[in-house]
Tab-separated table of C-alpha atoms in Angstrom:
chain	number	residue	atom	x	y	z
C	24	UNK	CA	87.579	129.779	131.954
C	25	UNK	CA	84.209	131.064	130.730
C	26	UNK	CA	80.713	130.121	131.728
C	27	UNK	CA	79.982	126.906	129.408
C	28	UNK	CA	83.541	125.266	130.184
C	29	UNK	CA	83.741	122.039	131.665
C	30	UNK	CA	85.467	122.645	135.067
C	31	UNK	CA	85.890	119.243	135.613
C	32	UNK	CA	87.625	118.162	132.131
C	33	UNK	CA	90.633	116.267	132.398
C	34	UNK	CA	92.941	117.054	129.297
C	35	UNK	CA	95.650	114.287	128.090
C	36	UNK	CA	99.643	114.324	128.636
C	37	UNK	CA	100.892	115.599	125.531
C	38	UNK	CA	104.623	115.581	124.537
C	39	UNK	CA	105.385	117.419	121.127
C	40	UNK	CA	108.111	119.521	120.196
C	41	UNK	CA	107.167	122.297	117.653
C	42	UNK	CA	110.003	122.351	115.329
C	43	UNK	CA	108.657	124.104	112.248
C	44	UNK	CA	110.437	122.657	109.014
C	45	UNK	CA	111.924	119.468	110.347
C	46	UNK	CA	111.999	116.520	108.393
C	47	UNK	CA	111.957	114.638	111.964
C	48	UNK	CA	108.467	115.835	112.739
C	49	UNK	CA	104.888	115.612	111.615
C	50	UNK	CA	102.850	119.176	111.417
C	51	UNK	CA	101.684	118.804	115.087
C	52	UNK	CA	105.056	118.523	116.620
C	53	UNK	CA	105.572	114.932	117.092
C	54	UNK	CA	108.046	112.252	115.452
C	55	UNK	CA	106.798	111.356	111.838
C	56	UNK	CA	105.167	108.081	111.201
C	57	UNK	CA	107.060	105.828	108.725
C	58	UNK	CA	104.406	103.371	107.732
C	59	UNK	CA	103.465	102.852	104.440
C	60	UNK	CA	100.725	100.627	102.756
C	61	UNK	CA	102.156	97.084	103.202
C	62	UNK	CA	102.554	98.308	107.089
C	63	UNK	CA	99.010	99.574	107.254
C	64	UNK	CA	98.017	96.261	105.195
C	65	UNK	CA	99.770	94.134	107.547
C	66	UNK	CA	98.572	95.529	110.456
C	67	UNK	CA	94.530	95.673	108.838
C	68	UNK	CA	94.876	91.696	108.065
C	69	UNK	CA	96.107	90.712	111.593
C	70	UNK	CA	93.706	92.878	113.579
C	71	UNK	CA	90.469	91.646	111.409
C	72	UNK	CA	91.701	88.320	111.045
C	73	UNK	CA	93.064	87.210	114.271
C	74	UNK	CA	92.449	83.853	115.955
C	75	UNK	CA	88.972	83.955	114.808
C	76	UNK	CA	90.433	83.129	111.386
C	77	UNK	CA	90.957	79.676	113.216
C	78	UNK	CA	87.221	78.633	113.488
C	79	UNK	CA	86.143	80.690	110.439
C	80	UNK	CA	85.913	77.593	108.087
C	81	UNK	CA	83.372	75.648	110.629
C	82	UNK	CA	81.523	78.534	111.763
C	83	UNK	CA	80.888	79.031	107.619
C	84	UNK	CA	79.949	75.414	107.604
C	85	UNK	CA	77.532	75.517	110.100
C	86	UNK	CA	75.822	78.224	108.135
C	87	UNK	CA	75.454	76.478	105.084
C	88	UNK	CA	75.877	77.678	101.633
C	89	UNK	CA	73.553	80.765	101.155
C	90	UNK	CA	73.686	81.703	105.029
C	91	UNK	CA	77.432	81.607	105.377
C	92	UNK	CA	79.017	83.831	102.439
C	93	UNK	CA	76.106	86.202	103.029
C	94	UNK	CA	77.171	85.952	106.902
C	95	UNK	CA	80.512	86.688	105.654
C	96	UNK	CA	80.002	89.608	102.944
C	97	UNK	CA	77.760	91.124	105.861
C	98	UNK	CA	80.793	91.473	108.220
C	99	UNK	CA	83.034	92.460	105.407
C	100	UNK	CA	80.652	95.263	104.797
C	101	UNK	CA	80.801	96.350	108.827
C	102	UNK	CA	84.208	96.451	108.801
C	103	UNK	CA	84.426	98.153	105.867
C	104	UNK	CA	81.854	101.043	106.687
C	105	UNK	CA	84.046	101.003	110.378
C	106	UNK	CA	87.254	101.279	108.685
C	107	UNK	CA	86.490	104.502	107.018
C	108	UNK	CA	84.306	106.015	110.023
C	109	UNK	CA	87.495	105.681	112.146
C	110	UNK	CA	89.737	106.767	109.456
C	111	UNK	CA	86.927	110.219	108.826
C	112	UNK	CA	87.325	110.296	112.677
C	113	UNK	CA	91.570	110.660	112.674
C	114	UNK	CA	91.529	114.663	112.335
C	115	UNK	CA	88.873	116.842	113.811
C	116	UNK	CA	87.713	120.036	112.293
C	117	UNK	CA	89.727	120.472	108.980
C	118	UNK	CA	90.489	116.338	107.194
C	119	UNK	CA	93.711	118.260	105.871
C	120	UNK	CA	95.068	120.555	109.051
C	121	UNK	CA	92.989	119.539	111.832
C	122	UNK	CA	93.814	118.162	115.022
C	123	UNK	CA	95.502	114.971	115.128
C	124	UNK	CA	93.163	112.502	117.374
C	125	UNK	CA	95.741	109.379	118.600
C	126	UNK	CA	93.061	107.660	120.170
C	127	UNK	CA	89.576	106.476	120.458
C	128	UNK	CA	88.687	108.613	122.838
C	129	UNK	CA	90.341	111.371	121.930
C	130	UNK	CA	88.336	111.212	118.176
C	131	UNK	CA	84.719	110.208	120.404
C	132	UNK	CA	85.494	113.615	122.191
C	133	UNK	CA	86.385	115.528	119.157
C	134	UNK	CA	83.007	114.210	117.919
C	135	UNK	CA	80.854	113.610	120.553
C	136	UNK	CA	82.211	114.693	123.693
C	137	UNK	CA	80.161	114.714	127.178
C	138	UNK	CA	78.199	111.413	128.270
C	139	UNK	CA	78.952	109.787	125.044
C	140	UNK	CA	82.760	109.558	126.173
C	141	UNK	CA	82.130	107.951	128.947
C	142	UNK	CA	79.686	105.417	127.270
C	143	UNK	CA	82.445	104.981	124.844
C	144	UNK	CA	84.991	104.430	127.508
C	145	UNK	CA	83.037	101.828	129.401
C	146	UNK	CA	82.065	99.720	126.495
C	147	UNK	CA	85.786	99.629	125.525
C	148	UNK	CA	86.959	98.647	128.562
C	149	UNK	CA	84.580	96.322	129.114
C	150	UNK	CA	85.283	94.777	125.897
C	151	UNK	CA	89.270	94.396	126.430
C	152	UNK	CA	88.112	92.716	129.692
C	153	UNK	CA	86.126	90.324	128.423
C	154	UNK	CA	88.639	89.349	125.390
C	155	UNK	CA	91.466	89.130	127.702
C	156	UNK	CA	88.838	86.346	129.461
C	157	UNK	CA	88.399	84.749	126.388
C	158	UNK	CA	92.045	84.486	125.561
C	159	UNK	CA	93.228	83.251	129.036
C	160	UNK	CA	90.928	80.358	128.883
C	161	UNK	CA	91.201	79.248	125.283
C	162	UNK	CA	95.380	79.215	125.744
C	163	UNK	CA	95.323	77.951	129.131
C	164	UNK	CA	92.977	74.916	127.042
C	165	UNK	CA	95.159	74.959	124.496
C	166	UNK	CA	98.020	74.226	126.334
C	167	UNK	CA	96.200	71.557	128.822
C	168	UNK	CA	95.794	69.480	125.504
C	169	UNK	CA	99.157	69.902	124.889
C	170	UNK	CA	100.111	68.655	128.051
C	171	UNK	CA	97.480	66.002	127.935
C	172	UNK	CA	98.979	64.762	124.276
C	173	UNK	CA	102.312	64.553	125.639
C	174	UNK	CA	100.602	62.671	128.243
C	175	UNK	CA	99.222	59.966	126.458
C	176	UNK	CA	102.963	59.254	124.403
C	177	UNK	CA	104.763	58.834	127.069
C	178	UNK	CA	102.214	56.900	129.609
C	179	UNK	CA	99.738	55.162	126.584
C	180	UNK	CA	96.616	56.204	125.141
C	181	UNK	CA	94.318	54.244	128.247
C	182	UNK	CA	95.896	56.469	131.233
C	183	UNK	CA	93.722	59.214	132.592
C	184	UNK	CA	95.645	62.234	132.168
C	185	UNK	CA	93.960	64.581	134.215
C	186	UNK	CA	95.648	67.990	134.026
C	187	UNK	CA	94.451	71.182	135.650
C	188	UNK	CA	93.907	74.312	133.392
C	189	UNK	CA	94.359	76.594	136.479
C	190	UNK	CA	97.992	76.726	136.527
C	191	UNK	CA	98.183	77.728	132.930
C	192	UNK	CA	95.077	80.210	133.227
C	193	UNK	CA	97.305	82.047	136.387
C	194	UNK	CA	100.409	82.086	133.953
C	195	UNK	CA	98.673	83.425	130.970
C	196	UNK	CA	97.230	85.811	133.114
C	197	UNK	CA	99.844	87.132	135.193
C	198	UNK	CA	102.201	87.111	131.593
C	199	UNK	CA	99.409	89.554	129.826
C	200	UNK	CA	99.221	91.826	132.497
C	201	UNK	CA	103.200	92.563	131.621
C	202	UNK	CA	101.170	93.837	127.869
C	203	UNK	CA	97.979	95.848	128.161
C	204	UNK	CA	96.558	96.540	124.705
C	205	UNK	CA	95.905	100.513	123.730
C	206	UNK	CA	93.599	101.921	121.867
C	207	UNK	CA	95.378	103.783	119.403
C	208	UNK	CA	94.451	104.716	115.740
């Protein structure tokens, strides 16, 4: 270790096999990826879409008619411009032979490194934190009105029907623990 090292850097787990000439195996040692562009097209149109697709058409509407498609174009122009700063960000050094980066942080170190790794870590776990919030109370609603319609068949539509959400919020919670979202490119 020289004198400018890091002492305290903590370097990832990585498993690769270097098998030079296998059809198995990308240049960096690990199993090839198979995706192609309907995959990548596939998998670009759920994670910009999403649920927020849902309330898209009244969120427009509340806009108005100049406001909303510029609204809309704006956005499409963010994710754009983020799109191909993440895709710049894949390979480090050399676009061609550099080193792979598999993650977000792996491609803010490569770039950045230091404090802004850190900055970058907190903001993105804060973030998963919060959505994981925001989906455990709009399904556990979802599924109260559910409940609630079901409800209202079977008992008529002048019955109270009070249901707690807090049984549902515990279950959605406790089920999406068993699937923690990663960060990977």
């Amino acid at each position: 270790m020289t004198m400018g090292e890091n002492k305290h850097q903590v370097q990832g787990f990585d498993v690769s096999l270097n098998v030079p000439g296998s059809k198995c195996f990308d240049d960096d040692g690990r199993l090839k990826r198979t995706g192609t562009v309907w995959t990548a097209s596939a998998h670009i149109i759920t994670a910009v879409i999403g649920s927020g697709v849902l309330s898209l058409a009244w969120a427009t509407a509340q806009l108005g008619w100049i406001a909303g498609p510029t609204v809309m174009f704006l956005f499409s122009f963010v994710t754009y411009y983020t799109s191909t700063l993440l895709a710049a960000c894949y390979r480090s050094g050399d676009p061609d032979s550099g080193k792979r980066n598999y993650t977000y942080m792996d491609a803010v170190r490569a770039n950045l490194g230091g404090f802004q790794v850190k900055v970058c870590g907190a903001i993105q776990y804060m973030n998963l934190f919060g959505v994981a919030i925001g989906y455990t109370i709009a399904s556990s609603i979802s599924m109260v009105a559910i409940e609630r319609s079901n409800c209202f068949h079977s008992k008529g539509d002048n019955s109270p029907c009070r249901v707690s959400s807090n049984p549902y919020m515990i279950a959605v919670w406790c089920d999406g623990n068993n699937f923690l979202p990663n960060s990977r490119f």
